[in-house]
Amino acid sequence: MGFTYDPLWKLLIDRKMTKEQMRTELKISPATIAKMGKGGNVSMDVLERICSRFNCKIEDVVQYIPTKE
């Protein structure tokens, strides 16, 4: 699988914020949010903006899921 952004989605729930609110506030494109929903790659700049906004660590945003071989 690679990566999951489930920690971010849980963080948004805890902060009572929608994905759309985060996207608008942090100027993240809809395509990037869609990539995140599918566990895709996003730029370090986007991850930095999210961590800065929520004053959190990267592991609070993204989690590595080892691929089964």
PDB file of C-alpha atoms in Angstrom:
ATOM      1  CA  MET A   1       0.000   0.000   0.000  1.00  0.00           C
ATOM      2  CA  GLY A   2       2.717   2.516   0.883  1.00  0.00           C
ATOM      3  CA  PHE A   3       1.239   5.445   2.768  1.00  0.00           C
ATOM      4  CA  THR A   4      -2.053   6.336   4.382  1.00  0.00           C
ATOM      5  CA  TYR A   5      -3.309   9.726   5.482  1.00  0.00           C
ATOM      6  CA  ASP A   6      -5.716   8.220   8.027  1.00  0.00           C
ATOM      7  CA  PRO A   7      -3.944  10.052  10.881  1.00  0.00           C
ATOM      8  CA  LEU A   8      -4.730  13.354   9.130  1.00  0.00           C
ATOM      9  CA  TRP A   9      -8.399  12.477   8.645  1.00  0.00           C
ATOM     10  CA  LYS A  10      -8.639  11.616  12.366  1.00  0.00           C
ATOM     11  CA  LEU A  11      -6.905  14.888  13.229  1.00  0.00           C
ATOM     12  CA  LEU A  12      -9.452  16.804  11.156  1.00  0.00           C
ATOM     13  CA  ILE A  13     -12.310  15.077  12.988  1.00  0.00           C
ATOM     14  CA  ASP A  14     -10.726  15.934  16.345  1.00  0.00           C
ATOM     15  CA  ARG A  15     -10.360  19.576  15.262  1.00  0.00           C
ATOM     16  CA  LYS A  16     -13.905  19.643  13.839  1.00  0.00           C
ATOM     17  CA  MET A  17     -12.619  20.676  10.434  1.00  0.00           C
ATOM     18  CA  THR A  18     -13.662  19.338   7.041  1.00  0.00           C
ATOM     19  CA  LYS A  19     -11.294  18.361   4.237  1.00  0.00           C
ATOM     20  CA  GLU A  20     -12.737  21.219   2.207  1.00  0.00           C
ATOM     21  CA  GLN A  21     -12.053  23.750   4.976  1.00  0.00           C
ATOM     22  CA  MET A  22      -8.462  22.524   5.251  1.00  0.00           C
ATOM     23  CA  ARG A  23      -8.057  22.554   1.472  1.00  0.00           C
ATOM     24  CA  THR A  24      -9.294  26.128   1.180  1.00  0.00           C
ATOM     25  CA  GLU A  25      -7.358  27.474   4.158  1.00  0.00           C
ATOM     26  CA  LEU A  26      -4.064  25.867   3.143  1.00  0.00           C
ATOM     27  CA  LYS A  27      -4.541  26.430  -0.606  1.00  0.00           C
ATOM     28  CA  ILE A  28      -4.305  22.737  -1.457  1.00  0.00           C
ATOM     29  CA  SER A  29      -5.695  21.680  -4.836  1.00  0.00           C
ATOM     30  CA  PRO A  30      -8.668  19.310  -5.092  1.00  0.00           C
ATOM     31  CA  ALA A  31      -6.401  16.922  -7.035  1.00  0.00           C
ATOM     32  CA  THR A  32      -3.972  16.778  -4.107  1.00  0.00           C
ATOM     33  CA  ILE A  33      -6.789  16.016  -1.655  1.00  0.00           C
ATOM     34  CA  ALA A  34      -7.942  13.250  -4.031  1.00  0.00           C
ATOM     35  CA  LYS A  35      -4.395  11.818  -4.143  1.00  0.00           C
ATOM     36  CA  MET A  36      -4.283  11.840  -0.356  1.00  0.00           C
ATOM     37  CA  GLY A  37      -7.610  10.016  -0.238  1.00  0.00           C
ATOM     38  CA  LYS A  38      -6.053   7.259  -2.359  1.00  0.00           C
ATOM     39  CA  GLY A  39      -2.777   7.136  -0.401  1.00  0.00           C
ATOM     40  CA  GLY A  40      -0.880   8.819  -3.232  1.00  0.00           C
ATOM     41  CA  ASN A  41       2.248  10.932  -3.138  1.00  0.00           C
ATOM     42  CA  VAL A  42       1.996  14.611  -2.286  1.00  0.00           C
ATOM     43  CA  SER A  43       4.712  17.242  -2.089  1.00  0.00           C
ATOM     44  CA  MET A  44       6.692  17.929   1.056  1.00  0.00           C
ATOM     45  CA  ASP A  45       5.476  21.527   0.765  1.00  0.00           C
ATOM     46  CA  VAL A  46       1.875  20.399   1.275  1.00  0.00           C
ATOM     47  CA  LEU A  47       2.860  18.220   4.224  1.00  0.00           C
ATOM     48  CA  GLU A  48       4.803  21.131   5.742  1.00  0.00           C
ATOM     49  CA  ARG A  49       1.793  23.453   5.436  1.00  0.00           C
ATOM     50  CA  ILE A  50      -0.429  20.884   7.139  1.00  0.00           C
ATOM     51  CA  CYS A  51       2.055  20.269   9.967  1.00  0.00           C
ATOM     52  CA  SER A  52       2.553  24.000  10.444  1.00  0.00           C
ATOM     53  CA  ARG A  53      -1.191  24.737  10.505  1.00  0.00           C
ATOM     54  CA  PHE A  54      -1.958  22.006  13.045  1.00  0.00           C
ATOM     55  CA  ASN A  55       1.327  22.356  14.962  1.00  0.00           C
ATOM     56  CA  CYS A  56       1.933  18.631  14.644  1.00  0.00           C
ATOM     57  CA  LYS A  57       4.552  16.121  13.533  1.00  0.00           C
ATOM     58  CA  ILE A  58       4.538  14.438  10.136  1.00  0.00           C
ATOM     59  CA  GLU A  59       3.569  11.129  11.768  1.00  0.00           C
ATOM     60  CA  ASP A  60       0.356  12.864  12.894  1.00  0.00           C
ATOM     61  CA  VAL A  61      -0.452  13.361   9.196  1.00  0.00           C
ATOM     62  CA  VAL A  62       0.849  10.337   7.289  1.00  0.00           C
ATOM     63  CA  GLN A  63       1.590   6.728   8.204  1.00  0.00           C
ATOM     64  CA  TYR A  64       3.774   4.218   6.365  1.00  0.00           C
ATOM     65  CA  ILE A  65       2.138   0.862   5.656  1.00  0.00           C
ATOM     66  CA  PRO A  66       4.651  -1.826   4.627  1.00  0.00           C
ATOM     67  CA  THR A  67       3.786  -3.632   1.404  1.00  0.00           C
ATOM     68  CA  LYS A  68       3.335  -7.382   1.745  1.00  0.00           C
ATOM     69  CA  GLU A  69       5.595  -9.301  -0.594  1.00  0.00           C
TER      70      GLU A  69
END
